[in-house]
PDB file of C-alpha atoms in Angstrom:
ATOM      1  CA  MET A 278       0.012   0.024  -0.044  1.00 89.00           C
ATOM      2  CA  HIS A 279       1.200   3.374  -0.914  1.00 96.00           C
ATOM      3  CA  LEU A 280       2.462   5.816   1.740  1.00 96.00           C
ATOM      4  CA  PHE A 281       2.441   9.733   1.928  1.00 97.00           C
ATOM      5  CA  TYR A 282       3.588  11.963   4.504  1.00 96.00           C
ATOM      6  CA  THR A 283       0.857  14.222   5.757  1.00 96.00           C
ATOM      7  CA  PRO A 284       2.240  16.505   8.661  1.00 95.00           C
ATOM      8  CA  ASP A 285      -0.881  18.652   8.928  1.00 95.00           C
ATOM      9  CA  ILE A 286      -3.439  16.274   9.123  1.00 95.00           C
ATOM     10  CA  ALA A 287      -6.078  17.027  11.678  1.00 90.00           C
ATOM     11  CA  ALA A 288      -9.497  15.809  10.750  1.00 90.00           C
ATOM     12  CA  ASP A 289     -11.484  13.024   9.127  1.00 95.00           C
ATOM     13  CA  TYR A 290     -10.884  14.093   5.442  1.00 97.00           C
ATOM     14  CA  TYR A 291      -7.302  15.301   4.024  1.00 97.00           C
ATOM     15  CA  GLN A 292      -6.465  17.101   1.072  1.00 97.00           C
ATOM     16  CA  LEU A 293      -3.041  15.996  -0.647  1.00 97.00           C
ATOM     17  CA  SER A 294      -1.003  18.791  -1.709  1.00 95.00           C
ATOM     18  CA  GLU A 295      -0.711  19.411  -5.671  1.00 96.00           C
ATOM     19  CA  GLU A 296       2.289  17.935  -5.968  1.00 93.00           C
ATOM     20  CA  GLU A 297       1.358  14.815  -4.193  1.00 95.00           C
ATOM     21  CA  SER A 298      -2.283  14.624  -5.694  1.00 97.00           C
ATOM     22  CA  LYS A 299      -0.232  14.501  -9.171  1.00 97.00           C
ATOM     23  CA  HIS A 300       2.120  11.881  -7.763  1.00 95.00           C
ATOM     24  CA  CYS A 301      -0.778   9.520  -6.474  1.00 97.00           C
ATOM     25  CA  ILE A 302      -3.171  10.167  -9.816  1.00 97.00           C
ATOM     26  CA  ARG A 303      -0.781  10.440 -12.519  1.00 96.00           C
ATOM     27  CA  VAL A 304       2.272   8.583 -11.747  1.00 97.00           C
ATOM     28  CA  LEU A 305       0.791   5.583  -9.195  1.00 96.00           C
ATOM     29  CA  ARG A 306      -2.537   5.629 -10.990  1.00 97.00           C
ATOM     30  CA  LEU A 307      -4.409   5.134  -8.093  1.00 97.00           C
ATOM     31  CA  LYS A 308      -8.228   5.437  -8.449  1.00 97.00           C
ATOM     32  CA  LEU A 309     -11.337   6.329  -6.356  1.00 97.00           C
ATOM     33  CA  GLY A 310     -11.712   3.941  -3.635  1.00 97.00           C
ATOM     34  CA  ASP A 311      -8.181   2.812  -3.836  1.00 98.00           C
ATOM     35  CA  ARG A 312      -6.774   2.629  -0.140  1.00 98.00           C
ATOM     36  CA  VAL A 313      -3.418   4.631   1.180  1.00 98.00           C
ATOM     37  CA  GLN A 314      -1.303   4.840   4.264  1.00 98.00           C
ATOM     38  CA  LEU A 315      -0.442   8.130   5.813  1.00 98.00           C
ATOM     39  CA  VAL A 316       1.951   9.363   8.706  1.00 98.00           C
ATOM     40  CA  ASP A 317       2.273  12.596  10.141  1.00 97.00           C
ATOM     41  CA  GLY A 318       5.838  12.743  11.369  1.00 97.00           C
ATOM     42  CA  LYS A 319       4.472  12.699  14.966  1.00 97.00           C
ATOM     43  CA  GLY A 320       3.701   9.252  15.687  1.00 98.00           C
ATOM     44  CA  GLY A 321       0.250   9.232  13.651  1.00 98.00           C
ATOM     45  CA  PHE A 322      -0.232   6.086  11.170  1.00 98.00           C
ATOM     46  CA  TYR A 323      -3.471   6.329   9.385  1.00 98.00           C
ATOM     47  CA  GLU A 324      -5.178   4.493   6.308  1.00 98.00           C
ATOM     48  CA  ALA A 325      -7.407   6.347   4.146  1.00 98.00           C
ATOM     49  CA  GLU A 326      -9.738   5.928   0.977  1.00 98.00           C
ATOM     50  CA  ILE A 327      -9.596   8.138  -2.171  1.00 98.00           C
ATOM     51  CA  VAL A 328     -12.674   9.798  -2.245  1.00 98.00           C
ATOM     52  CA  ASP A 329     -12.049  12.239  -5.124  1.00 98.00           C
ATOM     53  CA  GLU A 330      -9.225  11.211  -7.440  1.00 96.00           C
ATOM     54  CA  HIS A 331      -8.478  15.056  -8.722  1.00 96.00           C
ATOM     55  CA  PRO A 332      -5.142  15.188  -9.944  1.00 96.00           C
ATOM     56  CA  LYS A 333      -4.338  18.595  -8.191  1.00 97.00           C
ATOM     57  CA  ARG A 334      -6.286  18.034  -4.933  1.00 97.00           C
ATOM     58  CA  THR A 335      -7.149  14.334  -3.968  1.00 98.00           C
ATOM     59  CA  LEU A 336      -9.265  14.138  -1.218  1.00 98.00           C
ATOM     60  CA  LEU A 337      -8.860  11.268   1.112  1.00 98.00           C
ATOM     61  CA  LYS A 338     -11.156   9.801   3.982  1.00 98.00           C
ATOM     62  CA  ILE A 339      -9.291   8.631   6.966  1.00 98.00           C
ATOM     63  CA  THR A 340     -10.545   5.159   7.773  1.00 98.00           C
ATOM     64  CA  SER A 341      -8.523   4.333  10.856  1.00 97.00           C
ATOM     65  CA  THR A 342      -5.986   6.006  13.263  1.00 97.00           C
ATOM     66  CA  GLN A 343      -2.812   4.721  15.282  1.00 97.00           C
ATOM     67  CA  LYS A 344      -0.960   6.869  17.449  1.00 97.00           C
ATOM     68  CA  GLU A 345       2.561   6.558  18.648  1.00 97.00           C
ATOM     69  CA  TYR A 346       3.036   4.007  15.903  1.00 97.00           C
ATOM     70  CA  GLY A 347       6.600   2.606  16.406  1.00 95.00           C
ATOM     71  CA  LYS A 348       7.320   4.756  19.103  1.00 96.00           C
ATOM     72  CA  ARG A 349      11.080   3.826  20.208  1.00 95.00           C
ATOM     73  CA  ASN A 350      11.959   3.335  24.131  1.00 97.00           C
ATOM     74  CA  HIS A 351      14.739   5.933  23.630  1.00 98.00           C
ATOM     75  CA  TYR A 352      15.670   9.352  22.275  1.00 98.00           C
ATOM     76  CA  LEU A 353      18.815   9.713  20.089  1.00 98.00           C
ATOM     77  CA  HIS A 354      20.405  12.935  19.002  1.00 98.00           C
ATOM     78  CA  ILE A 355      23.372  12.873  16.692  1.00 98.00           C
ATOM     79  CA  ALA A 356      25.664  16.281  15.987  1.00 98.00           C
ATOM     80  CA  ILE A 357      27.327  15.905  13.076  1.00 98.00           C
ATOM     81  CA  ALA A 358      29.824  17.934  11.083  1.00 97.00           C
ATOM     82  CA  PRO A 359      28.633  18.091   7.660  1.00 97.00           C
ATOM     83  CA  THR A 360      31.043  16.301   5.279  1.00 95.00           C
ATOM     84  CA  LYS A 361      32.552  18.046   2.173  1.00 94.00           C
ATOM     85  CA  ASN A 362      31.079  16.015  -0.184  1.00 95.00           C
ATOM     86  CA  MET A 363      27.147  16.412   0.636  1.00 95.00           C
ATOM     87  CA  ASP A 364      26.493  13.140  -0.817  1.00 95.00           C
ATOM     88  CA  ARG A 365      28.033  11.597   1.827  1.00 96.00           C
ATOM     89  CA  PHE A 366      25.925  13.598   4.648  1.00 97.00           C
ATOM     90  CA  GLU A 367      22.704  12.802   2.451  1.00 97.00           C
ATOM     91  CA  TRP A 368      23.373   9.142   2.808  1.00 97.00           C
ATOM     92  CA  PHE A 369      23.778   9.231   6.638  1.00 98.00           C
ATOM     93  CA  LEU A 370      20.418  11.324   6.827  1.00 98.00           C
ATOM     94  CA  GLU A 371      18.956   8.561   4.944  1.00 98.00           C
ATOM     95  CA  LYS A 372      20.343   5.376   6.537  1.00 98.00           C
ATOM     96  CA  ALA A 373      20.088   6.848  10.075  1.00 98.00           C
ATOM     97  CA  THR A 374      16.389   7.792   9.595  1.00 98.00           C
ATOM     98  CA  GLU A 375      15.796   4.101   8.249  1.00 98.00           C
ATOM     99  CA  ILE A 376      17.380   2.609  11.268  1.00 97.00           C
ATOM    100  CA  GLY A 377      16.125   4.839  13.690  1.00 97.00           C
ATOM    101  CA  ILE A 378      16.959   8.523  14.991  1.00 98.00           C
ATOM    102  CA  ASP A 379      15.210  11.536  16.661  1.00 98.00           C
ATOM    103  CA  GLU A 380      17.148  14.663  16.151  1.00 98.00           C
ATOM    104  CA  ILE A 381      20.140  15.624  13.932  1.00 98.00           C
ATOM    105  CA  THR A 382      22.418  19.004  14.545  1.00 98.00           C
ATOM    106  CA  PRO A 383      24.851  19.743  11.810  1.00 97.00           C
ATOM    107  CA  ILE A 384      27.932  21.231  13.840  1.00 97.00           C
ATOM    108  CA  ILE A 385      30.521  23.546  12.616  1.00 97.00           C
ATOM    109  CA  CYS A 386      33.836  22.712  14.125  1.00 97.00           C
ATOM    110  CA  ASP A 387      37.713  24.025  13.829  1.00 96.00           C
ATOM    111  CA  ARG A 388      38.291  21.613  10.941  1.00 96.00           C
ATOM    112  CA  SER A 389      35.016  21.962   9.074  1.00 96.00           C
ATOM    113  CA  GLU A 390      35.484  21.925   5.418  1.00 92.00           C
ATOM    114  CA  ARG A 391      31.854  22.791   4.831  1.00 93.00           C
ATOM    115  CA  LYS A 392      30.567  25.789   6.991  1.00 89.00           C
ATOM    116  CA  GLU A 393      26.919  26.088   5.488  1.00 86.00           C
ATOM    117  CA  LEU A 394      24.111  23.947   4.925  1.00 87.00           C
ATOM    118  CA  LYS A 395      20.900  24.304   3.355  1.00 86.00           C
ATOM    119  CA  THR A 396      18.357  21.885   4.913  1.00 91.00           C
ATOM    120  CA  ASP A 397      15.509  22.065   2.594  1.00 94.00           C
ATOM    121  CA  ARG A 398      16.837  19.134   0.431  1.00 94.00           C
ATOM    122  CA  ALA A 399      18.191  17.311   3.545  1.00 96.00           C
ATOM    123  CA  ASN A 400      14.528  17.065   4.857  1.00 97.00           C
ATOM    124  CA  LYS A 401      12.973  16.080   1.741  1.00 96.00           C
ATOM    125  CA  ILE A 402      15.650  13.180   2.071  1.00 97.00           C
ATOM    126  CA  ILE A 403      14.508  12.283   5.623  1.00 98.00           C
ATOM    127  CA  THR A 404      10.876  12.439   4.581  1.00 97.00           C
ATOM    128  CA  SER A 405      11.432  10.063   1.695  1.00 96.00           C
ATOM    129  CA  ALA A 406      13.411   7.660   4.225  1.00 98.00           C
ATOM    130  CA  ILE A 407      10.426   7.665   6.624  1.00 97.00           C
ATOM    131  CA  LYS A 408       8.144   6.646   3.857  1.00 95.00           C
ATOM    132  CA  GLN A 409      10.448   4.157   2.673  1.00 95.00           C
ATOM    133  CA  SER A 410      10.919   2.757   6.180  1.00 96.00           C
ATOM    134  CA  LEU A 411       7.244   2.912   7.283  1.00 95.00           C
ATOM    135  CA  LYS A 412       8.194   5.555  10.061  1.00 97.00           C
ATOM    136  CA  ALA A 413       5.488   7.617  11.539  1.00 98.00           C
ATOM    137  CA  TYR A 414       8.090   9.815  13.709  1.00 98.00           C
ATOM    138  CA  HIS A 415      10.075  12.504  11.367  1.00 98.00           C
ATOM    139  CA  PRO A 416      13.499  13.152  12.718  1.00 98.00           C
ATOM    140  CA  LEU A 417      14.350  16.881  13.658  1.00 98.00           C
ATOM    141  CA  LEU A 418      16.913  18.361  11.795  1.00 98.00           C
ATOM    142  CA  ASN A 419      18.186  21.251  13.130  1.00 97.00           C
ATOM    143  CA  LYS A 420      20.033  24.400  11.528  1.00 95.00           C
ATOM    144  CA  ALA A 421      23.818  24.143  11.755  1.00 96.00           C
ATOM    145  CA  ARG A 422      25.214  25.333  14.743  1.00 96.00           C
ATOM    146  CA  SER A 423      28.636  26.116  16.103  1.00 97.00           C
ATOM    147  CA  PHE A 424      30.280  23.356  18.274  1.00 98.00           C
ATOM    148  CA  LYS A 425      30.815  25.621  21.192  1.00 96.00           C
ATOM    149  CA  GLU A 426      27.342  26.596  21.055  1.00 97.00           C
ATOM    150  CA  LEU A 427      26.092  23.055  20.823  1.00 97.00           C
ATOM    151  CA  ILE A 428      28.233  21.948  23.721  1.00 95.00           C
ATOM    152  CA  GLN A 429      27.131  24.842  25.996  1.00 92.00           C
ATOM    153  CA  ASN A 430      23.461  24.011  25.675  1.00 93.00           C
ATOM    154  CA  ALA A 431      23.631  20.197  25.385  1.00 94.00           C
ATOM    155  CA  GLN A 432      20.508  18.875  27.452  1.00 90.00           C
ATOM    156  CA  ALA A 433      21.073  15.143  27.246  1.00 96.00           C
ATOM    157  CA  SER A 434      21.154  12.553  29.989  1.00 96.00           C
ATOM    158  CA  HIS A 435      24.046  10.687  28.299  1.00 97.00           C
ATOM    159  CA  LYS A 436      26.445  12.825  26.202  1.00 98.00           C
ATOM    160  CA  TYR A 437      29.489  11.128  24.052  1.00 98.00           C
ATOM    161  CA  ILE A 438      32.056  12.268  22.068  1.00 98.00           C
ATOM    162  CA  ALA A 439      33.665  10.155  19.366  1.00 97.00           C
ATOM    163  CA  HIS A 440      37.301  11.167  18.489  1.00 95.00           C
ATOM    164  CA  CYS A 441      40.523   9.494  16.801  1.00 91.00           C
ATOM    165  CA  GLU A 442      43.009  11.177  19.266  1.00 90.00           C
ATOM    166  CA  ASP A 443      45.126   8.743  21.336  1.00 90.00           C
ATOM    167  CA  GLN A 444      43.225   9.042  24.576  1.00 90.00           C
ATOM    168  CA  GLN A 445      41.388   6.676  26.803  1.00 92.00           C
ATOM    169  CA  LYS A 446      38.068   5.848  25.488  1.00 94.00           C
ATOM    170  CA  GLN A 447      35.286   3.661  26.200  1.00 94.00           C
ATOM    171  CA  GLU A 448      32.883   1.278  24.316  1.00 95.00           C
ATOM    172  CA  LEU A 449      29.410   2.369  24.032  1.00 94.00           C
ATOM    173  CA  LYS A 450      28.227  -0.186  25.843  1.00 93.00           C
ATOM    174  CA  THR A 451      30.443   0.366  28.974  1.00 93.00           C
ATOM    175  CA  ASP A 452      28.173   1.202  31.968  1.00 90.00           C
ATOM    176  CA  PHE A 453      25.016   1.724  29.103  1.00 94.00           C
ATOM    177  CA  VAL A 454      22.011   2.945  30.569  1.00 96.00           C
ATOM    178  CA  GLU A 455      18.963   1.580  28.584  1.00 96.00           C
ATOM    179  CA  ARG A 456      15.795   3.506  27.587  1.00 97.00           C
ATOM    180  CA  ASP A 457      17.145   7.201  28.159  1.00 97.00           C
ATOM    181  CA  ASN A 458      18.270  10.186  26.128  1.00 98.00           C
ATOM    182  CA  TYR A 459      21.577  10.337  24.233  1.00 98.00           C
ATOM    183  CA  LEU A 460      23.653  12.784  22.243  1.00 98.00           C
ATOM    184  CA  VAL A 461      26.408  11.819  20.476  1.00 98.00           C
ATOM    185  CA  LEU A 462      29.286  14.194  18.572  1.00 98.00           C
ATOM    186  CA  ILE A 463      30.834  13.106  15.233  1.00 98.00           C
ATOM    187  CA  GLY A 464      33.674  15.300  13.962  1.00 97.00           C
ATOM    188  CA  PRO A 465      34.732  16.274  10.472  1.00 97.00           C
ATOM    189  CA  GLU A 466      36.943  14.523   8.295  1.00 93.00           C
ATOM    190  CA  GLY A 467      39.975  15.927  10.066  1.00 93.00           C
ATOM    191  CA  ASP A 468      38.591  15.197  13.655  1.00 96.00           C
ATOM    192  CA  PHE A 469      37.828  17.176  16.453  1.00 97.00           C
ATOM    193  CA  SER A 470      40.693  19.809  17.664  1.00 97.00           C
ATOM    194  CA  GLU A 471      42.206  19.219  20.837  1.00 96.00           C
ATOM    195  CA  ALA A 472      40.574  22.332  22.082  1.00 97.00           C
ATOM    196  CA  GLU A 473      37.161  20.714  20.950  1.00 98.00           C
ATOM    197  CA  ILE A 474      37.818  17.583  22.515  1.00 97.00           C
ATOM    198  CA  SER A 475      38.856  19.493  25.978  1.00 97.00           C
ATOM    199  CA  LEU A 476      35.796  21.420  25.718  1.00 97.00           C
ATOM    200  CA  ALA A 477      33.503  18.617  25.364  1.00 97.00           C
ATOM    201  CA  LEU A 478      35.183  16.717  28.412  1.00 96.00           C
ATOM    202  CA  GLU A 479      35.071  19.714  30.765  1.00 96.00           C
ATOM    203  CA  ASN A 480      31.151  19.858  29.875  1.00 96.00           C
ATOM    204  CA  GLY A 481      30.368  16.119  30.707  1.00 96.00           C
ATOM    205  CA  PHE A 482      31.026  14.383  27.388  1.00 97.00           C
ATOM    206  CA  ALA A 483      32.506  10.982  27.573  1.00 97.00           C
ATOM    207  CA  PRO A 484      34.954  10.083  25.385  1.00 97.00           C
ATOM    208  CA  ILE A 485      34.058   6.931  23.246  1.00 97.00           C
ATOM    209  CA  THR A 486      35.339   4.511  20.579  1.00 96.00           C
ATOM    210  CA  LEU A 487      33.559   3.247  17.519  1.00 95.00           C
ATOM    211  CA  GLY A 488      36.011   0.334  17.057  1.00 91.00           C
ATOM    212  CA  ASN A 489      39.741  -0.098  15.653  1.00 89.00           C
ATOM    213  CA  SER A 490      39.002   1.009  12.363  1.00 90.00           C
ATOM    214  CA  ARG A 491      39.387   4.768  11.385  1.00 89.00           C
ATOM    215  CA  LEU A 492      35.784   5.483   9.955  1.00 94.00           C
ATOM    216  CA  ARG A 493      34.730   8.228   7.693  1.00 95.00           C
ATOM    217  CA  THR A 494      32.322  10.851   9.390  1.00 97.00           C
ATOM    218  CA  GLU A 495      29.112   9.734   7.824  1.00 98.00           C
ATOM    219  CA  THR A 496      30.160   6.152   8.759  1.00 97.00           C
ATOM    220  CA  ALA A 497      31.208   7.031  12.441  1.00 97.00           C
ATOM    221  CA  ALA A 498      27.470   8.760  12.869  1.00 98.00           C
ATOM    222  CA  LEU A 499      25.849   5.551  11.229  1.00 98.00           C
ATOM    223  CA  GLN A 500      27.872   3.349  13.572  1.00 97.00           C
ATOM    224  CA  ALA A 501      26.834   5.273  16.549  1.00 98.00           C
ATOM    225  CA  CYS A 502      23.218   5.337  15.514  1.00 98.00           C
ATOM    226  CA  PHE A 503      23.268   1.536  14.955  1.00 97.00           C
ATOM    227  CA  GLU A 504      24.965   0.976  18.469  1.00 97.00           C
ATOM    228  CA  ILE A 505      22.628   2.962  20.277  1.00 98.00           C
ATOM    229  CA  ASN A 506      19.712   1.362  18.904  1.00 97.00           C
ATOM    230  CA  TYR A 507      20.917  -2.135  19.263  1.00 97.00           C
ATOM    231  CA  LEU A 508      21.718  -1.768  22.900  1.00 97.00           C
ATOM    232  CA  ASN A 509      18.148  -0.485  23.416  1.00 97.00           C
ATOM    233  CA  ARG A 510      16.798  -3.329  21.854  1.00 92.00           C
TER     234      ARG A 510
END
């Protein structure tokens, strides 16, 4: 059954946008009476029936509703330095959404090669990924922030920084507390600077290792995403 993202759904009937209506009727060739599924990005999962197959304003009737559909038992926030090659960063957004993530903050670091990030295209990739993976929750993509600003305003119960410096670090599973709120920092291609690492440690971030291999930025972020989801199963 085909799935549509409908963030503003609020009644028993819903009219698809012109773009989604065209996709529904012209591309998917759905007809009057066909059934579709909807998610609102806030945990609502709906089944609906086409009651008007207009190619610019398709009208749906909601036939069933589930709240907190697929709600996870923890909250995961990853703050990651955007990669110079945007394809790699977008790959991370897509795969992390499919695996399970709640919040993503691009951070600008001392060694960042990319200092700006447009979120419109990135949010479209996330939306596509929740539709692909049947997720009812849409991850929050924040605007880019400086490393220092993020560090000084971090609110998570468990805060981690993954870096490549030769210092004592622990694995994520060490003393891991399940079903909680986590924030993981992932640095740019050149890693965090020593000053940034020191600042994170001073602000309560625990240094972690993601294995013996030197991982690319997007791979390290996805590894952290996978490990935290796995440990909370």
